[in-house]
Amino acid sequence: MKRTAASIALALSATAVFAEDTVTIEFAYPYSHLFDVTYEAMMPAFKAAHPNIEVMMRATYEDYEDGTNTILREAVSGNLPDVTMQGLNRQQILVEKGIAKSLEPFIAKETDFEKDGYHAAMLSLSSFDGEVHGLPFSVSLPVGYYNQDILAEGGIETLPTTWDEVIAACETMKANGIENPMFWGWNITGNWFLQALMWSQDKAIVENGAMQLDSPEALAALEQMQQIFTGCEMKNLSWKEALASFSAGEIGMMFWSTSALGAVERSKGDFELVTGPFPGMGEAPEGLPAGGNAALLTSTSEDPKVQEAAWTWLKFITSGEGAAEVAKTTGYMPPNKAANEIILADFYEQNPNKQTAVDQLPLLRDWLAYPGDNGLAITQVIYDGIERIVIGDATDMGELQEELVDEVSDLLPNG
């Protein structure tokens, strides 16, 4: 059928109006290997609901530290994205510097917005001076990943529940010819596993604004790491190498965030994968740090349409519908109640490997930021210290603790 000139003109007019009304926002997030598939899954529903909003994805951050460093640089150069995804322990510095905007004006205009829809531990970490500056997107906890085929070959019949049992399992597997029995995620972002060992003892790494690296619990954590690394003869792999090696069926046990579960499931070889609770230091952990990230509004646009579009995107990805894709495509747990209680009602029953982290939710504790503007530098000092344990350069944990305390003290606001 031929189209009339009038109909063509009308179509072109409508297209022009649509193009004129389209608002483009920019979004940046970390860990492409984890989240690319998540945002791809979300986008069709978002576009159907909001056809006039175009979301431009920026280059992904390598990790949370890279995300924070990038945002700090972009704030100076005036090139901030409209929405950024940041680690829970990296929000405070962006709020203090006025980079992350308060969401209270947007929340106040929402007639059906429920703050109670988000996990309390997550939402509290995005609230500063009584105002919400971020909406939680995902929550993770440390878990054990087990290659049941390698464990069976190595003579292990039951999953370990303590680090002593992990070390004993490594020794048994080594004796039975397993070359690489274990990887322990010391190099995960934000010194997360150090905090996991301290929270296992019910001790925070920061209390009342003061670092607790000089505490007996910190020394016990360093000693526990040394025992794990040496007892299991652990290889010094980067986190990317470790995930790839485990997925390829080359490592028997891996202790890492539940966040990587979806990626491991999609890429793993032909072996039986089982997850288990994070082992404890002689007994079950008393607490574990809440990993994960939150969406922050960092737009510098003065155009109300851009600001509203940024809020619409931010709200959608943390909503029940958006957050449900987090659980389906990764190993993270969505902190939104609508996602967990309605959309995902039967999901965890059908996905027991993802249920492991959910069962540990009563242990949830804060993932703590280090005081002052040098938080990233403190993270690096601790990272370097732990790596010295891994490679065998540091053998006296009391001496290492003293060195770390001295170096970190120089970076703290009060010296």
Short mmCIF file of C-alpha atoms in Angstrom, two decimals:
data_model
loop_
_atom_site.label_atom_id
_atom_site.label_comp_id
_atom_site.label_asym_id
_atom_site.label_seq_id
_atom_site.Cartn_x
_atom_site.Cartn_y
_atom_site.Cartn_z
CA MET A 1 0.00 0.00 0.00
CA LYS A 2 1.33 3.46 -0.94
CA ARG A 3 1.53 6.03 1.81
CA THR A 4 0.06 9.46 1.13
CA ALA A 5 2.12 12.60 1.47
CA ALA A 6 -0.04 13.58 4.43
CA SER A 7 0.61 10.33 6.27
CA ILE A 8 4.33 10.55 5.59
CA ALA A 9 4.39 14.13 6.87
CA LEU A 10 2.49 13.08 9.98
CA ALA A 11 4.91 10.21 10.62
CA LEU A 12 7.92 12.46 10.17
CA SER A 13 6.37 15.03 12.47
CA ALA A 14 5.75 12.41 15.14
CA THR A 15 9.32 11.14 14.79
CA ALA A 16 10.67 14.66 15.19
CA VAL A 17 8.58 15.24 18.30
CA PHE A 18 9.72 11.90 19.75
CA ALA A 19 13.36 12.72 19.06
CA GLU A 20 12.94 16.15 20.59
CA ASP A 21 11.41 14.66 23.73
CA THR A 22 14.10 12.00 24.18
CA VAL A 23 16.29 12.59 27.22
CA THR A 24 19.74 11.00 27.35
CA ILE A 25 21.42 10.15 30.65
CA GLU A 26 24.80 8.58 31.32
CA PHE A 27 25.33 5.62 33.64
CA ALA A 28 28.51 3.99 34.97
CA TYR A 29 28.89 0.73 36.87
CA PRO A 30 31.62 -1.77 37.87
CA TYR A 31 32.38 -5.39 37.01
CA SER A 32 31.29 -5.88 33.42
CA HIS A 33 31.74 -9.65 33.74
CA LEU A 34 29.08 -9.68 36.48
CA PHE A 35 26.63 -6.96 35.51
CA ASP A 36 26.57 -6.62 31.72
CA VAL A 37 24.07 -9.45 31.47
CA THR A 38 21.99 -7.91 34.29
CA TYR A 39 21.51 -4.54 32.59
CA GLU A 40 20.87 -6.23 29.25
CA ALA A 41 18.07 -8.18 30.92
CA MET A 42 16.62 -5.04 32.50
CA MET A 43 16.71 -2.78 29.48
CA PRO A 44 13.72 -4.10 27.44
CA ALA A 45 11.29 -3.55 30.33
CA PHE A 46 12.76 -0.11 31.05
CA LYS A 47 12.53 0.96 27.41
CA ALA A 48 8.95 -0.27 27.18
CA ALA A 49 7.98 1.75 30.25
CA HIS A 50 10.10 4.82 29.41
CA PRO A 51 10.64 5.03 25.62
CA ASN A 52 11.78 8.64 25.79
CA ILE A 53 14.75 7.95 28.11
CA GLU A 54 18.00 6.87 26.48
CA VAL A 55 20.56 5.36 28.86
CA MET A 56 24.14 5.70 27.64
CA MET A 57 26.46 3.20 29.31
CA ARG A 58 29.94 4.47 30.09
CA ALA A 59 33.03 2.26 30.22
CA THR A 60 32.72 -0.03 33.22
CA TYR A 61 34.85 0.35 36.34
CA GLU A 62 37.39 -2.40 37.00
CA ASP A 63 36.29 -2.62 40.64
CA TYR A 64 34.89 -0.43 43.42
CA GLU A 65 38.21 1.31 44.07
CA ASP A 66 38.49 2.17 40.38
CA GLY A 67 34.89 3.41 40.46
CA THR A 68 35.56 5.80 43.31
CA ASN A 69 38.85 7.06 41.86
CA THR A 70 37.14 7.64 38.51
CA ILE A 71 34.28 9.62 40.03
CA LEU A 72 36.68 11.75 42.06
CA ARG A 73 38.64 12.59 38.91
CA GLU A 74 35.49 13.30 36.91
CA ALA A 75 34.22 15.63 39.60
CA VAL A 76 37.34 17.75 39.10
CA SER A 77 37.11 17.66 35.29
CA GLY A 78 33.35 18.29 35.26
CA ASN A 79 32.53 15.06 33.46
CA LEU A 80 30.37 13.16 35.95
CA PRO A 81 27.80 10.57 34.88
CA ASP A 82 24.19 11.16 35.85
CA VAL A 83 24.01 7.92 37.85
CA THR A 84 26.89 5.85 39.21
CA MET A 85 27.01 2.50 40.94
CA GLN A 86 29.42 2.50 43.89
CA GLY A 87 30.49 0.03 46.54
CA LEU A 88 28.65 0.42 49.83
CA ASN A 89 31.88 1.28 51.62
CA ARG A 90 32.78 4.01 49.12
CA GLN A 91 29.70 6.23 49.33
CA GLN A 92 30.62 8.41 52.28
CA ILE A 93 33.50 10.26 50.66
CA LEU A 94 31.30 11.11 47.64
CA VAL A 95 28.60 12.45 49.96
CA GLU A 96 31.07 14.48 52.03
CA LYS A 97 32.49 16.08 48.89
CA GLY A 98 29.01 16.95 47.60
CA ILE A 99 29.33 14.69 44.55
CA ALA A 100 26.50 12.31 45.47
CA LYS A 101 23.20 14.20 45.68
CA SER A 102 20.53 13.71 48.32
CA LEU A 103 17.61 11.65 47.02
CA GLU A 104 15.18 13.05 49.57
CA PRO A 105 13.62 15.65 47.18
CA PHE A 106 12.83 12.86 44.69
CA ILE A 107 11.60 10.43 47.33
CA ALA A 108 9.31 13.12 48.77
CA LYS A 109 7.48 13.37 45.43
CA GLU A 110 6.85 9.60 45.24
CA THR A 111 3.36 8.80 46.50
CA ASP A 112 4.03 5.05 46.83
CA PHE A 113 7.74 4.95 47.60
CA GLU A 114 8.55 2.59 50.45
CA LYS A 115 11.90 2.99 52.12
CA ASP A 116 11.08 -0.16 54.07
CA GLY A 117 11.34 -2.11 50.83
CA TYR A 118 15.12 -2.20 51.16
CA HIS A 119 17.22 -4.22 53.56
CA ALA A 120 17.88 -2.08 56.65
CA ALA A 121 21.64 -2.71 56.67
CA MET A 122 21.87 -1.64 53.04
CA LEU A 123 19.70 1.47 53.30
CA SER A 124 21.47 2.65 56.46
CA LEU A 125 24.79 2.52 54.61
CA SER A 126 23.34 4.87 51.99
CA SER A 127 22.02 7.36 54.55
CA PHE A 128 24.14 10.24 55.79
CA ASP A 129 23.10 12.96 58.22
CA GLY A 130 19.58 11.53 58.16
CA GLU A 131 19.19 11.75 54.37
CA VAL A 132 19.18 8.97 51.79
CA HIS A 133 21.89 9.51 49.17
CA GLY A 134 21.77 6.13 47.46
CA LEU A 135 19.38 3.29 46.79
CA PRO A 136 20.74 -0.21 47.40
CA PHE A 137 21.06 -2.32 44.28
CA SER A 138 22.53 -5.60 45.48
CA VAL A 139 23.83 -7.31 48.59
CA SER A 140 26.38 -10.08 48.77
CA LEU A 141 27.98 -12.22 51.45
CA PRO A 142 31.08 -14.42 51.36
CA VAL A 143 30.44 -18.11 50.67
CA GLY A 144 32.31 -21.26 49.74
CA TYR A 145 32.30 -22.58 46.16
CA TYR A 146 33.02 -26.30 45.88
CA ASN A 147 33.86 -28.47 42.89
CA GLN A 148 32.31 -31.70 44.09
CA ASP A 149 34.12 -33.75 41.45
CA ILE A 150 37.55 -32.59 42.65
CA LEU A 151 36.57 -32.97 46.30
CA ALA A 152 35.44 -36.55 45.70
CA GLU A 153 38.65 -37.32 43.80
CA GLY A 154 40.63 -35.79 46.65
CA GLY A 155 38.89 -37.84 49.32
CA ILE A 156 36.66 -35.13 50.81
CA GLU A 157 33.11 -36.25 51.59
CA THR A 158 31.70 -33.35 53.64
CA LEU A 159 31.99 -29.59 53.23
CA PRO A 160 34.22 -27.86 55.79
CA THR A 161 32.61 -25.56 58.36
CA THR A 162 35.78 -24.10 59.94
CA TRP A 163 39.11 -22.92 58.56
CA ASP A 164 40.87 -25.75 60.39
CA GLU A 165 38.66 -28.15 58.44
CA VAL A 166 39.47 -26.28 55.21
CA ILE A 167 43.20 -26.68 55.87
CA ALA A 168 42.76 -30.35 56.73
CA ALA A 169 40.81 -30.83 53.50
CA CYS A 170 43.62 -29.15 51.54
CA GLU A 171 46.19 -31.49 53.09
CA THR A 172 44.06 -34.54 52.27
CA MET A 173 43.49 -33.39 48.71
CA LYS A 174 47.20 -32.67 48.23
CA ALA A 175 48.04 -36.15 49.50
CA ASN A 176 45.59 -37.58 46.96
CA GLY A 177 47.15 -35.79 44.02
CA ILE A 178 45.07 -32.62 43.79
CA GLU A 179 47.49 -29.92 42.65
CA ASN A 180 45.45 -26.80 43.51
CA PRO A 181 42.94 -27.52 46.29
CA MET A 182 41.89 -23.99 47.28
CA PHE A 183 41.76 -20.27 46.60
CA TRP A 184 40.81 -17.79 49.35
CA GLY A 185 39.73 -14.33 48.17
CA TRP A 186 42.18 -12.13 50.05
CA ASN A 187 42.39 -9.74 47.08
CA ILE A 188 38.67 -9.05 46.80
CA THR A 189 37.74 -5.37 46.79
CA GLY A 190 37.83 -3.22 49.93
CA ASN A 191 39.78 -5.67 52.17
CA TRP A 192 36.42 -7.43 52.42
CA PHE A 193 37.79 -10.76 53.61
CA LEU A 194 39.85 -9.15 56.38
CA GLN A 195 36.62 -7.55 57.57
CA ALA A 196 34.92 -10.94 57.22
CA LEU A 197 37.43 -12.54 59.60
CA MET A 198 37.08 -9.69 62.08
CA TRP A 199 33.27 -9.73 61.94
CA SER A 200 33.47 -13.52 62.38
CA GLN A 201 34.83 -12.63 65.83
CA ASP A 202 32.11 -9.94 66.21
CA LYS A 203 34.70 -7.19 65.88
CA ALA A 204 34.42 -4.19 63.54
CA ILE A 205 37.54 -2.90 61.81
CA VAL A 206 36.37 0.67 62.57
CA GLU A 207 34.72 1.62 65.87
CA ASN A 208 33.61 5.17 66.70
CA GLY A 209 35.73 6.48 63.85
CA ALA A 210 38.88 4.71 65.03
CA MET A 211 40.71 1.92 63.22
CA GLN A 212 40.99 -1.38 65.11
CA LEU A 213 44.02 -2.85 63.35
CA ASP A 214 45.87 -2.98 66.66
CA SER A 215 43.22 -5.20 68.27
CA PRO A 216 43.67 -8.87 69.26
CA GLU A 217 40.94 -9.74 66.74
CA ALA A 218 42.94 -8.14 63.91
CA LEU A 219 46.01 -10.14 64.90
CA ALA A 220 43.91 -13.32 65.02
CA ALA A 221 42.62 -12.53 61.51
CA LEU A 222 46.17 -12.11 60.16
CA GLU A 223 47.25 -15.33 61.83
CA GLN A 224 44.25 -17.16 60.41
CA MET A 225 45.11 -15.96 56.91
CA GLN A 226 48.69 -17.17 57.28
CA GLN A 227 47.49 -20.60 58.40
CA ILE A 228 45.12 -20.85 55.43
CA PHE A 229 47.66 -19.70 52.85
CA THR A 230 50.49 -21.91 54.08
CA GLY A 231 48.37 -24.93 55.06
CA CYS A 232 46.74 -25.01 51.62
CA GLU A 233 49.90 -23.96 49.73
CA MET A 234 47.68 -21.41 48.00
CA LYS A 235 48.84 -19.95 44.70
CA ASN A 236 49.07 -16.18 44.38
CA LEU A 237 46.42 -15.70 41.70
CA SER A 238 44.71 -12.48 40.74
CA TRP A 239 40.98 -12.56 41.36
CA LYS A 240 40.32 -12.82 37.62
CA GLU A 241 42.73 -15.75 37.31
CA ALA A 242 41.15 -17.45 40.33
CA LEU A 243 37.60 -17.16 39.01
CA ALA A 244 38.66 -18.40 35.59
CA SER A 245 40.64 -21.29 37.07
CA PHE A 246 37.79 -22.39 39.31
CA SER A 247 35.28 -22.13 36.46
CA ALA A 248 37.59 -24.26 34.33
CA GLY A 249 37.49 -27.02 36.96
CA GLU A 250 41.08 -26.56 38.18
CA ILE A 251 40.46 -25.60 41.84
CA GLY A 252 38.64 -27.71 44.41
CA MET A 253 37.44 -25.00 46.82
CA MET A 254 37.09 -21.26 46.33
CA PHE A 255 36.02 -18.74 48.96
CA TRP A 256 34.61 -15.63 47.35
CA SER A 257 31.57 -13.39 47.21
CA THR A 258 28.25 -14.91 46.21
CA SER A 259 28.13 -12.12 43.63
CA ALA A 260 30.14 -14.20 41.13
CA LEU A 261 27.83 -17.22 41.24
CA GLY A 262 25.91 -16.35 38.09
CA ALA A 263 29.11 -15.75 36.13
CA VAL A 264 30.64 -19.01 37.39
CA GLU A 265 27.49 -20.97 36.53
CA ARG A 266 27.48 -19.58 32.99
CA SER A 267 31.17 -20.30 32.35
CA LYS A 268 31.97 -23.40 34.41
CA GLY A 269 33.09 -26.69 32.95
CA ASP A 270 31.37 -30.04 33.31
CA PHE A 271 31.48 -30.50 37.08
CA GLU A 272 29.04 -30.39 39.97
CA LEU A 273 29.08 -27.00 41.69
CA VAL A 274 27.84 -26.63 45.26
CA THR A 275 27.97 -23.58 47.53
CA GLY A 276 28.26 -23.65 51.30
CA PRO A 277 28.31 -21.19 54.22
CA PHE A 278 31.46 -19.18 54.91
CA PRO A 279 33.57 -21.19 57.40
CA GLY A 280 34.34 -19.83 60.85
CA MET A 281 37.38 -19.44 63.07
CA GLY A 282 36.80 -22.51 65.21
CA GLU A 283 33.05 -21.97 65.26
CA ALA A 284 30.37 -20.46 63.07
CA PRO A 285 30.96 -16.76 62.24
CA GLU A 286 29.19 -14.29 64.52
CA GLY A 287 28.86 -11.80 61.68
CA LEU A 288 29.83 -11.16 58.06
CA PRO A 289 30.20 -7.88 56.11
CA ALA A 290 27.46 -6.91 53.67
CA GLY A 291 29.07 -6.50 50.29
CA GLY A 292 27.35 -4.94 47.33
CA ASN A 293 26.64 -1.57 45.84
CA ALA A 294 24.20 1.29 45.66
CA ALA A 295 23.04 3.65 42.91
CA LEU A 296 23.97 7.30 43.46
CA LEU A 297 22.76 10.41 41.67
CA THR A 298 25.80 12.40 40.56
CA SER A 299 24.28 14.40 37.69
CA THR A 300 25.48 17.98 37.33
CA SER A 301 22.76 18.85 34.82
CA GLU A 302 20.48 21.73 35.71
CA ASP A 303 17.81 20.48 33.30
CA PRO A 304 14.87 19.15 35.36
CA LYS A 305 14.09 16.63 32.60
CA VAL A 306 17.57 15.12 32.86
CA GLN A 307 17.39 15.00 36.64
CA GLU A 308 13.98 13.35 36.53
CA ALA A 309 15.16 10.85 33.91
CA ALA A 310 18.19 9.99 36.04
CA TRP A 311 15.93 9.43 39.06
CA THR A 312 13.58 7.29 36.94
CA TRP A 313 16.48 5.03 35.89
CA LEU A 314 17.94 4.89 39.39
CA LYS A 315 14.57 3.98 40.86
CA PHE A 316 13.85 1.35 38.20
CA ILE A 317 17.09 -0.60 38.61
CA THR A 318 16.60 -0.78 42.37
CA SER A 319 12.87 -1.53 42.17
CA GLY A 320 11.27 -4.93 42.57
CA GLU A 321 11.26 -5.64 38.84
CA GLY A 322 14.76 -4.34 38.25
CA ALA A 323 16.27 -5.84 41.39
CA ALA A 324 14.86 -9.27 40.58
CA GLU A 325 17.16 -9.44 37.56
CA VAL A 326 20.11 -9.09 39.95
CA ALA A 327 19.27 -12.41 41.58
CA LYS A 328 18.50 -14.11 38.30
CA THR A 329 21.70 -13.11 36.53
CA THR A 330 24.27 -12.90 39.38
CA GLY A 331 24.65 -14.35 42.85
CA TYR A 332 23.75 -11.09 44.57
CA MET A 333 20.61 -10.82 46.65
CA PRO A 334 18.27 -7.91 45.88
CA PRO A 335 17.62 -5.83 48.99
CA ASN A 336 14.17 -4.87 47.73
CA LYS A 337 11.33 -6.74 49.49
CA ALA A 338 9.09 -6.67 46.42
CA ALA A 339 11.76 -8.57 44.51
CA ASN A 340 12.38 -11.13 47.22
CA GLU A 341 8.86 -11.73 48.49
CA ILE A 342 6.80 -11.49 45.30
CA ILE A 343 8.81 -11.78 42.10
CA LEU A 344 11.34 -14.27 43.50
CA ALA A 345 8.98 -16.23 45.73
CA ASP A 346 10.03 -19.61 44.32
CA PHE A 347 13.37 -18.62 42.87
CA TYR A 348 15.67 -19.60 45.72
CA GLU A 349 13.93 -22.93 46.24
CA GLN A 350 14.73 -23.73 42.62
CA ASN A 351 18.30 -22.35 42.91
CA PRO A 352 19.80 -23.81 46.10
CA ASN A 353 23.30 -22.54 45.34
CA LYS A 354 21.94 -18.99 45.56
CA GLN A 355 20.03 -19.83 48.74
CA THR A 356 23.30 -20.21 50.67
CA ALA A 357 23.87 -16.47 51.00
CA VAL A 358 20.21 -15.86 51.86
CA ASP A 359 20.55 -18.28 54.78
CA GLN A 360 23.44 -16.16 56.10
CA LEU A 361 21.47 -12.89 56.12
CA PRO A 362 21.08 -12.93 59.94
CA LEU A 363 24.89 -12.48 60.07
CA LEU A 364 24.78 -9.27 58.01
CA ARG A 365 27.05 -6.50 59.32
CA ASP A 366 28.26 -3.20 57.87
CA TRP A 367 31.01 -3.13 55.25
CA LEU A 368 32.99 -0.33 56.80
CA ALA A 369 34.75 2.60 55.15
CA TYR A 370 38.05 3.80 56.54
CA PRO A 371 38.10 7.29 58.12
CA GLY A 372 39.10 10.41 56.21
CA ASP A 373 40.04 11.23 52.64
CA ASN A 374 42.73 8.55 52.52
CA GLY A 375 40.39 5.58 52.66
CA LEU A 376 41.55 4.27 49.29
CA ALA A 377 45.21 4.60 50.30
CA ILE A 378 44.52 2.70 53.55
CA THR A 379 42.85 -0.05 51.53
CA GLN A 380 46.01 -0.36 49.43
CA VAL A 381 48.30 -0.49 52.48
CA ILE A 382 46.28 -3.37 53.93
CA TYR A 383 46.12 -5.09 50.53
CA ASP A 384 49.91 -4.92 50.20
CA GLY A 385 50.34 -6.28 53.71
CA ILE A 386 48.10 -9.28 53.07
CA GLU A 387 49.88 -10.01 49.79
CA ARG A 388 53.13 -10.23 51.75
CA ILE A 389 51.53 -13.06 53.74
CA VAL A 390 50.42 -14.80 50.53
CA ILE A 391 53.90 -14.76 48.95
CA GLY A 392 55.64 -15.64 52.22
CA ASP A 393 57.43 -12.31 52.60
CA ALA A 394 55.74 -11.67 55.98
CA THR A 395 56.03 -14.53 58.47
CA ASP A 396 55.69 -12.82 61.87
CA MET A 397 52.08 -11.64 62.13
CA GLY A 398 52.69 -9.56 65.24
CA GLU A 399 55.42 -7.68 63.44
CA LEU A 400 53.24 -7.24 60.35
CA GLN A 401 50.41 -5.93 62.49
CA GLU A 402 52.69 -3.27 63.99
CA GLU A 403 53.86 -2.21 60.52
CA LEU A 404 50.30 -1.94 59.23
CA VAL A 405 49.20 0.08 62.27
CA ASP A 406 52.11 2.51 61.77
CA GLU A 407 51.48 2.97 58.04
CA VAL A 408 47.73 3.36 58.43
CA SER A 409 48.12 5.82 61.32
CA ASP A 410 50.00 8.19 59.03
CA LEU A 411 47.00 8.21 56.67
CA LEU A 412 44.28 8.82 59.28
CA PRO A 413 42.79 12.29 59.83
CA ASN A 414 44.19 12.53 63.37
CA GLY A 415 47.54 10.95 62.50
#
